[in-house]
Coordinates of N, CA, C and O and ligand atoms in Angstrom, one line a residue:
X1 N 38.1 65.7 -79.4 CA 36.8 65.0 -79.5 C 35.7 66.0 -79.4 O 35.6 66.9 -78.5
X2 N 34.8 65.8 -80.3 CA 33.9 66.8 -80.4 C 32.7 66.1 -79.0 O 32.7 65.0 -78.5
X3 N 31.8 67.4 -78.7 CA 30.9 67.1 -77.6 C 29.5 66.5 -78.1 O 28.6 67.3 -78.1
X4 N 29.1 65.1 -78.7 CA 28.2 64.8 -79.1 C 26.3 65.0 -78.1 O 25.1 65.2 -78.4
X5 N 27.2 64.9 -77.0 CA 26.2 64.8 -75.8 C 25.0 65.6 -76.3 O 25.1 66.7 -76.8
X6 N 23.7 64.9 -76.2 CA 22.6 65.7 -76.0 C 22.0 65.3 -77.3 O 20.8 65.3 -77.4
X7 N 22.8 64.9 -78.5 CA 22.4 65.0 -79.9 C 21.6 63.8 -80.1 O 21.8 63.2 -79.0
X8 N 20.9 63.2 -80.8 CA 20.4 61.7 -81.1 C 21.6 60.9 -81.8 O 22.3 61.2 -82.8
X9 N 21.4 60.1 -81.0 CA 22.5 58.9 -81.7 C 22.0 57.6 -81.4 O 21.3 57.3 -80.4
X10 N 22.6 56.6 -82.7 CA 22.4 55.6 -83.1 C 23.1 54.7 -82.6 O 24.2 55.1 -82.1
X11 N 22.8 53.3 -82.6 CA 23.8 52.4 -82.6 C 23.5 51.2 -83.2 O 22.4 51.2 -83.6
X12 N 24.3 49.8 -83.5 CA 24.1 48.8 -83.8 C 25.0 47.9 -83.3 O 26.0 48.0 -82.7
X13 N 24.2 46.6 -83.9 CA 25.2 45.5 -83.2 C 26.1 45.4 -84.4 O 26.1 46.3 -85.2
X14 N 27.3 44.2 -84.5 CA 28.1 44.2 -85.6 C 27.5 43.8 -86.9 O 28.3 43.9 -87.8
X15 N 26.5 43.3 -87.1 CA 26.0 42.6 -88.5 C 24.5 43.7 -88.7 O 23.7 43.8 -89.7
X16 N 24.4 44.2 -87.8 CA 23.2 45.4 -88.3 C 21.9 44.9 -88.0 O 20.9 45.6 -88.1
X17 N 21.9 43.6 -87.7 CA 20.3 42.7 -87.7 C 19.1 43.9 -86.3 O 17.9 44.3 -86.4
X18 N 20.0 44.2 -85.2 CA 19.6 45.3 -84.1 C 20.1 46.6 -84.1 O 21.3 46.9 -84.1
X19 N 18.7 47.7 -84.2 CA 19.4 49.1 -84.1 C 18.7 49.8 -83.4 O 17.5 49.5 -83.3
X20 N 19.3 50.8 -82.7 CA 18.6 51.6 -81.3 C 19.0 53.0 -82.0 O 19.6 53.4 -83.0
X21 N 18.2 53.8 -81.0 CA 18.3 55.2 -80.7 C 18.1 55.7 -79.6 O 17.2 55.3 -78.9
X22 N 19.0 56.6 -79.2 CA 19.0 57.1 -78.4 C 18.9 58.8 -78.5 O 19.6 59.5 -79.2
X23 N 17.6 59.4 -77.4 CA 17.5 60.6 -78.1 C 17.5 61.5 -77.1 O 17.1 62.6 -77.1
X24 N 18.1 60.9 -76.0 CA 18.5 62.2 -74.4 C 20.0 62.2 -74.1 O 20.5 61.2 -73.8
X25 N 20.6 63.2 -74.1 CA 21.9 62.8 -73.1 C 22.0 61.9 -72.1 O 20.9 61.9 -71.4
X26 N 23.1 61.0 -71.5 CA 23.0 60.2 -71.0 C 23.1 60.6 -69.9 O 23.8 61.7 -69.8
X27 N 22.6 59.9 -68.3 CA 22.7 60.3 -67.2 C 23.9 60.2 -66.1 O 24.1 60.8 -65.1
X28 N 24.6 59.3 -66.9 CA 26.1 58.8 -66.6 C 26.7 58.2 -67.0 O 26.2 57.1 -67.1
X29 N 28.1 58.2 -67.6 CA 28.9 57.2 -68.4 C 29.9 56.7 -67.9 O 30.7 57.4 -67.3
X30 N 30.2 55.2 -68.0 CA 31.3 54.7 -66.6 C 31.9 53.8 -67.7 O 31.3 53.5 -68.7
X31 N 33.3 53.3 -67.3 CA 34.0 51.9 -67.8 C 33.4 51.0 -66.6 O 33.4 51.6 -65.6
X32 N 32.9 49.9 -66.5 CA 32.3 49.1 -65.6 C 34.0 48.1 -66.3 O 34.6 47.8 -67.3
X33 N 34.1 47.7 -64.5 CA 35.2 46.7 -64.4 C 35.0 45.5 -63.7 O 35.8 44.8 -63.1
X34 N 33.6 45.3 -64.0 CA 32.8 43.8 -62.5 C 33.8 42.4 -63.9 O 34.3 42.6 -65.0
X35 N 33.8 41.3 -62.9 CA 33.8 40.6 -63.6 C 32.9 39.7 -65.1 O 33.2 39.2 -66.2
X36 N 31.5 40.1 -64.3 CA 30.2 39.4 -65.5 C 30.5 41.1 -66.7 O 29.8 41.3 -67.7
X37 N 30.9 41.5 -66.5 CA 31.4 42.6 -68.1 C 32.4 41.8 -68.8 O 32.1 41.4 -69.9
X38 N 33.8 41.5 -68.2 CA 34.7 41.2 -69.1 C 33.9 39.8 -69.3 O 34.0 39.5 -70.5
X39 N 33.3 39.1 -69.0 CA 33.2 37.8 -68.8 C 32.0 38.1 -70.9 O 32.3 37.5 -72.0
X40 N 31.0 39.0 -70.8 CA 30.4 39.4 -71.6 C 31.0 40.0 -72.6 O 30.6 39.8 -73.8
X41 N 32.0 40.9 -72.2 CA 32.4 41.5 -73.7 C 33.5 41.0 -74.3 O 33.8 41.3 -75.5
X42 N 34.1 39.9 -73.5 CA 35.5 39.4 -74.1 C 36.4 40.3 -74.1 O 37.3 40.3 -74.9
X43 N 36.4 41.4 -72.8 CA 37.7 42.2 -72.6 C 38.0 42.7 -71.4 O 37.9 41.9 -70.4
X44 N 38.4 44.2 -71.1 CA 38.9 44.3 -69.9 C 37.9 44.9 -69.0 O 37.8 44.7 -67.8
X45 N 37.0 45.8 -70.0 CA 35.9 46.4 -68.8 C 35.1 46.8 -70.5 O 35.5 46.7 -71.6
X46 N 33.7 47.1 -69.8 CA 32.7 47.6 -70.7 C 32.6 49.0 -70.6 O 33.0 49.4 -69.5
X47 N 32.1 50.0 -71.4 CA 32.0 51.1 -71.6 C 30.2 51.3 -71.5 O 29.6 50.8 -72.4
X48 N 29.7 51.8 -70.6 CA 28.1 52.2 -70.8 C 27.6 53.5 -70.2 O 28.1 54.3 -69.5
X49 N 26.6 53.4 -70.8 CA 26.2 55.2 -70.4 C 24.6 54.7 -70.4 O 23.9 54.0 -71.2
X50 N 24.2 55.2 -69.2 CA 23.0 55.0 -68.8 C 21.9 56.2 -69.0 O 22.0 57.3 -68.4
X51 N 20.6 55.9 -69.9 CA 19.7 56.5 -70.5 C 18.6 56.1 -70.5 O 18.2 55.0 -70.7
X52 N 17.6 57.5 -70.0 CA 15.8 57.2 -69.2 C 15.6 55.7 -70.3 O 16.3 55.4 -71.3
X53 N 14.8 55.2 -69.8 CA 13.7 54.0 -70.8 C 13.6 54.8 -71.8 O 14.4 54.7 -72.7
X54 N 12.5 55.8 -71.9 CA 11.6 56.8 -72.6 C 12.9 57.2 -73.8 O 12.6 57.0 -74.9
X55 N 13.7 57.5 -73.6 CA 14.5 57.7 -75.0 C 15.8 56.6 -75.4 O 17.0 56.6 -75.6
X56 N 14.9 55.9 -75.3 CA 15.7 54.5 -76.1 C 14.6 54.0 -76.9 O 13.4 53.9 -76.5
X57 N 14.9 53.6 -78.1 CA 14.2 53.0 -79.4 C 15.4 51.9 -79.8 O 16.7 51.9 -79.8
X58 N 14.3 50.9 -80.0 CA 15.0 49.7 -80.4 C 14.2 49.1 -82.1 O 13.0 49.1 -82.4
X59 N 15.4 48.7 -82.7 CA 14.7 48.4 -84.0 C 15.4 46.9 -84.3 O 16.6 46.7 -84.5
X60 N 14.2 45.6 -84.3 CA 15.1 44.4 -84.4 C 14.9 43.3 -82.9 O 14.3 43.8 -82.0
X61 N 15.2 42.0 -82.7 CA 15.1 41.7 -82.0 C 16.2 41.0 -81.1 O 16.8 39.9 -81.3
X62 N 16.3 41.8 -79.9 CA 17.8 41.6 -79.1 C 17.2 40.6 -78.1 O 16.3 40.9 -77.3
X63 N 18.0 39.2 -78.3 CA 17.9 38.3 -76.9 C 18.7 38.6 -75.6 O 19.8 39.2 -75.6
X64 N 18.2 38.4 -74.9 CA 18.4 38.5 -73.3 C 19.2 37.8 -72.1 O 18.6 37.9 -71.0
X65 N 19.8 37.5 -72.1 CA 20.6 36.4 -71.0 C 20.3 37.3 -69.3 O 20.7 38.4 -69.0
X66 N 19.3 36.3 -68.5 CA 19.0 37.1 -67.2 C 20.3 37.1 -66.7 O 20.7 36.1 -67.4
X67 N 21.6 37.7 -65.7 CA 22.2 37.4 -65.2 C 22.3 38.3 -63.4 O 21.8 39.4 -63.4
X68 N 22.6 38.0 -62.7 CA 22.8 38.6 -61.5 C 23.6 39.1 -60.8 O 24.6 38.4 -60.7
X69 N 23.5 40.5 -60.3 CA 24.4 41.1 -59.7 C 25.4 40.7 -58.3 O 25.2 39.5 -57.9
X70 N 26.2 41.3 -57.8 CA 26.6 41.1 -56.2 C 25.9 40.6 -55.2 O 26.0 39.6 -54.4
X71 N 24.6 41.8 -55.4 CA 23.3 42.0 -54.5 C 22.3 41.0 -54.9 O 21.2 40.7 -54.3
X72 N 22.8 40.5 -55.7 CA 21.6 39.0 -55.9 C 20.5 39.6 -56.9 O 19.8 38.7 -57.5
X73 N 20.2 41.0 -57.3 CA 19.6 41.8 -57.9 C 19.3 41.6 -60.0 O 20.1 42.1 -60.9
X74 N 18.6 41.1 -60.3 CA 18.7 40.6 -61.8 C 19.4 42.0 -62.7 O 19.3 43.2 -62.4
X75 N 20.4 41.3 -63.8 CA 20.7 42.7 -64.6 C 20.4 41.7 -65.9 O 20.7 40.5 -66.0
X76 N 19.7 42.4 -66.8 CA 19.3 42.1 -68.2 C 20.1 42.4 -69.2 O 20.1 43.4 -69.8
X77 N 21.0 41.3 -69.2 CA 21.7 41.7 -70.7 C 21.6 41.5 -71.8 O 21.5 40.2 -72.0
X78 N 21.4 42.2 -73.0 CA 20.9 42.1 -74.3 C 21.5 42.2 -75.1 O 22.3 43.2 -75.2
X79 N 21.4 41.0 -76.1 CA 22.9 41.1 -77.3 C 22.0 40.4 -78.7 O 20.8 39.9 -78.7
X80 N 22.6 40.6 -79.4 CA 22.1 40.1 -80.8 C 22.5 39.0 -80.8 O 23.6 38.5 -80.6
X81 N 21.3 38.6 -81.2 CA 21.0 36.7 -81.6 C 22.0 36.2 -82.8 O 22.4 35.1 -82.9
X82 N 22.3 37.2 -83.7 CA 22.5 36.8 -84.8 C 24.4 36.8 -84.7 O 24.9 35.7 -85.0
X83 N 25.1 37.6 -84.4 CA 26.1 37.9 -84.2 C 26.9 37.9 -82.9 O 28.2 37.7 -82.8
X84 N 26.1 38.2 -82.0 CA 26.4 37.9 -80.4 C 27.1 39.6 -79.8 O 27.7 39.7 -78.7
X85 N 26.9 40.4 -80.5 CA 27.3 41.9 -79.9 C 26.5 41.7 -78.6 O 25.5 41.0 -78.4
X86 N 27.2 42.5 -77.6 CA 26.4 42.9 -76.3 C 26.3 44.5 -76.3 O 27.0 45.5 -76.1
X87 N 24.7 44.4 -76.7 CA 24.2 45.9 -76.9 C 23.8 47.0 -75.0 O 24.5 47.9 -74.5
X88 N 22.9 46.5 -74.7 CA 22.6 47.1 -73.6 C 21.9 46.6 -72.3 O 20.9 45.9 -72.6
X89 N 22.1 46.8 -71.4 CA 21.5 46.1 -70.3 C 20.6 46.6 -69.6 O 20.4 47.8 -69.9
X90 N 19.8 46.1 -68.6 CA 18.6 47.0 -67.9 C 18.7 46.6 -66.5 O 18.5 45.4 -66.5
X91 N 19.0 46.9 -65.7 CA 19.9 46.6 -64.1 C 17.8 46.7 -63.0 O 16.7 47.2 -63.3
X92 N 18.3 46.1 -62.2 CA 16.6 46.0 -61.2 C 17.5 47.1 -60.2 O 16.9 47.7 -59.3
X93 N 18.8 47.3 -60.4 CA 18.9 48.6 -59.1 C 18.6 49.8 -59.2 O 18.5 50.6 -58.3
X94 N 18.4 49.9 -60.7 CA 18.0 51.3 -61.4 C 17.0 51.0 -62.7 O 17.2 50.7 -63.9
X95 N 16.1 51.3 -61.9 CA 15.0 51.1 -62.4 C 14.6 52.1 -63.6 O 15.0 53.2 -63.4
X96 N 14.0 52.0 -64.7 CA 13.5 53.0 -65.9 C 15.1 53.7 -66.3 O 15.3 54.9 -66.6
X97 N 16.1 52.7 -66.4 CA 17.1 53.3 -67.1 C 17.6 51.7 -68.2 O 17.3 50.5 -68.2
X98 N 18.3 52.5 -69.0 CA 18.6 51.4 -70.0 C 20.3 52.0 -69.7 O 20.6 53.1 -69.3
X99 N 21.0 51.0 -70.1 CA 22.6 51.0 -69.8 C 23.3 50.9 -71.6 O 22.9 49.9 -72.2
X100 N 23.8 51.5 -72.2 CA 24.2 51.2 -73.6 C 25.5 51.1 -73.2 O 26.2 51.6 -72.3
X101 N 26.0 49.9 -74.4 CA 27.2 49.7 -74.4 C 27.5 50.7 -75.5 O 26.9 50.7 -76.6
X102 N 28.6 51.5 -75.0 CA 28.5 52.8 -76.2 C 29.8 52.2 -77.5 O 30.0 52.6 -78.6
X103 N 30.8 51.0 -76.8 CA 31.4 50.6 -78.2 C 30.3 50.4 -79.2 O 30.7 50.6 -80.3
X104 N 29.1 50.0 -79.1 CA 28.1 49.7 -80.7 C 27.2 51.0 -80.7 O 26.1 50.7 -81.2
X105 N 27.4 52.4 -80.2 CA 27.3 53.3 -81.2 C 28.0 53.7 -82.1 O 29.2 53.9 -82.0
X106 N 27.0 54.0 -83.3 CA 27.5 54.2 -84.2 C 29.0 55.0 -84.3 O 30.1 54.8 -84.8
X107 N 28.4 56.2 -83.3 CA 30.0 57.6 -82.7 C 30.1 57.1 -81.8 O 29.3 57.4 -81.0
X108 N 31.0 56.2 -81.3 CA 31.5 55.5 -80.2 C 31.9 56.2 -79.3 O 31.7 56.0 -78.1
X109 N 32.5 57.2 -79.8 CA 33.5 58.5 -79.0 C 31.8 59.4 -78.2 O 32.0 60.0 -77.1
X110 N 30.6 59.5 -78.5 CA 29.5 60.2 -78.1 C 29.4 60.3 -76.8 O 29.1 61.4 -76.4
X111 N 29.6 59.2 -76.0 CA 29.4 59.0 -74.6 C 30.4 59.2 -73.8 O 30.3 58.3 -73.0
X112 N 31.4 59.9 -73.6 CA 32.5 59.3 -72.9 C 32.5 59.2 -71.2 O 31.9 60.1 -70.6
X113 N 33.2 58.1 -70.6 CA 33.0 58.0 -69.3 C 33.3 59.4 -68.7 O 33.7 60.5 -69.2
X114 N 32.9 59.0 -67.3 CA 33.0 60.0 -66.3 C 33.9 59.3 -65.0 O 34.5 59.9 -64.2
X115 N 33.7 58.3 -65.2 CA 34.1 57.0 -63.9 C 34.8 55.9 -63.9 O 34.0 55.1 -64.5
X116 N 35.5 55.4 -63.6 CA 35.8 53.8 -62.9 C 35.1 52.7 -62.1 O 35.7 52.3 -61.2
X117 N 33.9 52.2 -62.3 CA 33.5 51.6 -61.7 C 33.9 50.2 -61.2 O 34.8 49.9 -61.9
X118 N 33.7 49.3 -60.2 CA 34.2 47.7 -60.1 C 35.3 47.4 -60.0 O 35.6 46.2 -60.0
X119 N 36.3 48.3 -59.9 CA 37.9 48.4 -60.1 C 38.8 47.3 -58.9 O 40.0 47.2 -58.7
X120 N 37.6 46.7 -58.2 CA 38.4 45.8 -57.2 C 38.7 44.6 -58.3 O 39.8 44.0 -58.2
X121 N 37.8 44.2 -59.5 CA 38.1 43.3 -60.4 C 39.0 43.9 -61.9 O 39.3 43.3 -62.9
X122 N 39.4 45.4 -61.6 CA 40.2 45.7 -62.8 C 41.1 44.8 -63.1 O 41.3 44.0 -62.2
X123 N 41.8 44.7 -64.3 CA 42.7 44.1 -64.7 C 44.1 44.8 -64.3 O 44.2 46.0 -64.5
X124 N 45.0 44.2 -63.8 CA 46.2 44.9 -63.4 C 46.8 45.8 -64.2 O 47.0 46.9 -63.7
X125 N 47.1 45.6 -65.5 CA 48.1 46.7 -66.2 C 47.1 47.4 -67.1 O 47.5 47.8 -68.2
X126 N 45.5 47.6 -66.5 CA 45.4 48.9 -66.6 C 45.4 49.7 -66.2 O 44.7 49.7 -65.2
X127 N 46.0 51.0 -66.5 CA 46.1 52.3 -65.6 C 44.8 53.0 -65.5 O 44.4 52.7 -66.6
X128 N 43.9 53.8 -64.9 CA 42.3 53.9 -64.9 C 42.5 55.9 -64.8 O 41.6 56.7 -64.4
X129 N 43.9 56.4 -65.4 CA 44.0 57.9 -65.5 C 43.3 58.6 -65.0 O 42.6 58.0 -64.3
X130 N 43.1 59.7 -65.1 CA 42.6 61.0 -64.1 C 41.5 61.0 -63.7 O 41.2 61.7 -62.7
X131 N 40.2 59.8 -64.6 CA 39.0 59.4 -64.0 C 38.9 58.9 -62.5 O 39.5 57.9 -62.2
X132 N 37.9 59.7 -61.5 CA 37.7 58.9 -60.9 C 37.2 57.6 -60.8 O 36.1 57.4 -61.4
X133 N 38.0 56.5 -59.9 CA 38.1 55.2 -59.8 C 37.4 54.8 -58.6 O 37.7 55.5 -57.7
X134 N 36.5 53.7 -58.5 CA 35.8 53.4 -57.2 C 35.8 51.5 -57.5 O 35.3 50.8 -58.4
X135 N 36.4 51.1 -56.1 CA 36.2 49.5 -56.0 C 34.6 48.9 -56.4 O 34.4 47.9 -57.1
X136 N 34.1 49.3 -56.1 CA 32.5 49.1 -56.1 C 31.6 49.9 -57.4 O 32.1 50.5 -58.3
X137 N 30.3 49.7 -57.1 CA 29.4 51.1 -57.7 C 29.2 52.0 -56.5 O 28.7 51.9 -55.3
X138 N 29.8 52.7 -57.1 CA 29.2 54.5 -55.7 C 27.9 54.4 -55.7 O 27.1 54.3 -56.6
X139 N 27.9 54.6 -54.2 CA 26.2 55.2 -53.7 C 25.4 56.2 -54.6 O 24.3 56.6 -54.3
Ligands
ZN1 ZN1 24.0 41.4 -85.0
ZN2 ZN1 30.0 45.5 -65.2

């Protein structure tokens, strides 16, 4: 896998109607394993990498579902109206970052995790390999 990090990269939803950019390396990349992920992506965990506000560009118009965290804390999830991809979210615990779900970049491979997050809701027969794994979100 080559090291995309740092480069500008694109993404889209499945039908193309929303397209972003992304033009900083990301500040962290995790599999998130909560349940409101699988419950959103239709799988086992989501893939996201979190990047300043300031280098995210959005092209198109992505609706919103408010939903809430553990902490009672709003997380903004945004997916395309037209097709129902879940593109990226904006969490109130971390404020001036945007969360991309890196399966709808274009180089899906660009981001790769660093972490296990939520893993008290993992699914059993996945194995979470040499990444470190944490029940929760780490402090
Ligand atoms: Zn779409
Ligand atoms: Zn999650």
């Amino acid at each position: 896998m080559s090291d995309e990090t740092g480069k500008e990269q694109h993404g889209s939803c499945l039908c193309g109607a929303v397209r972003y950019t992304v033009t900083a390396a990301p500040v962290t990349a995790m599999a998130c394993h909560c349940s409101h992920c699988q419950k959103q992506t239709g799988s086992a965990f989501s893939t996201i990498a979190g990047v300043p506000e300031a280098a995210f560009s959005l092209e198109g118009e992505a609706a919103t579902y408010v939903d809430h965290g553990d902490s009672g804390n709003t997380v903004e999830r945004s997916f395309c109206p037209q097709c129902g991809s879940p593109l990226f979210t904006r969490a109130e615990a971390a404020p001036g970052m945007v969360w991309i779900k890196t399966g709808t970049l274009d180089n899906p491979d660009a981001f790769a995790p660093s972490m296990h997050i939520w893993c008290k809701s993992k699914q059993h027969w996945l194995e979470p390999g040499a990444l470190p794994a944490f029940d929760v979100m780490p402090g």
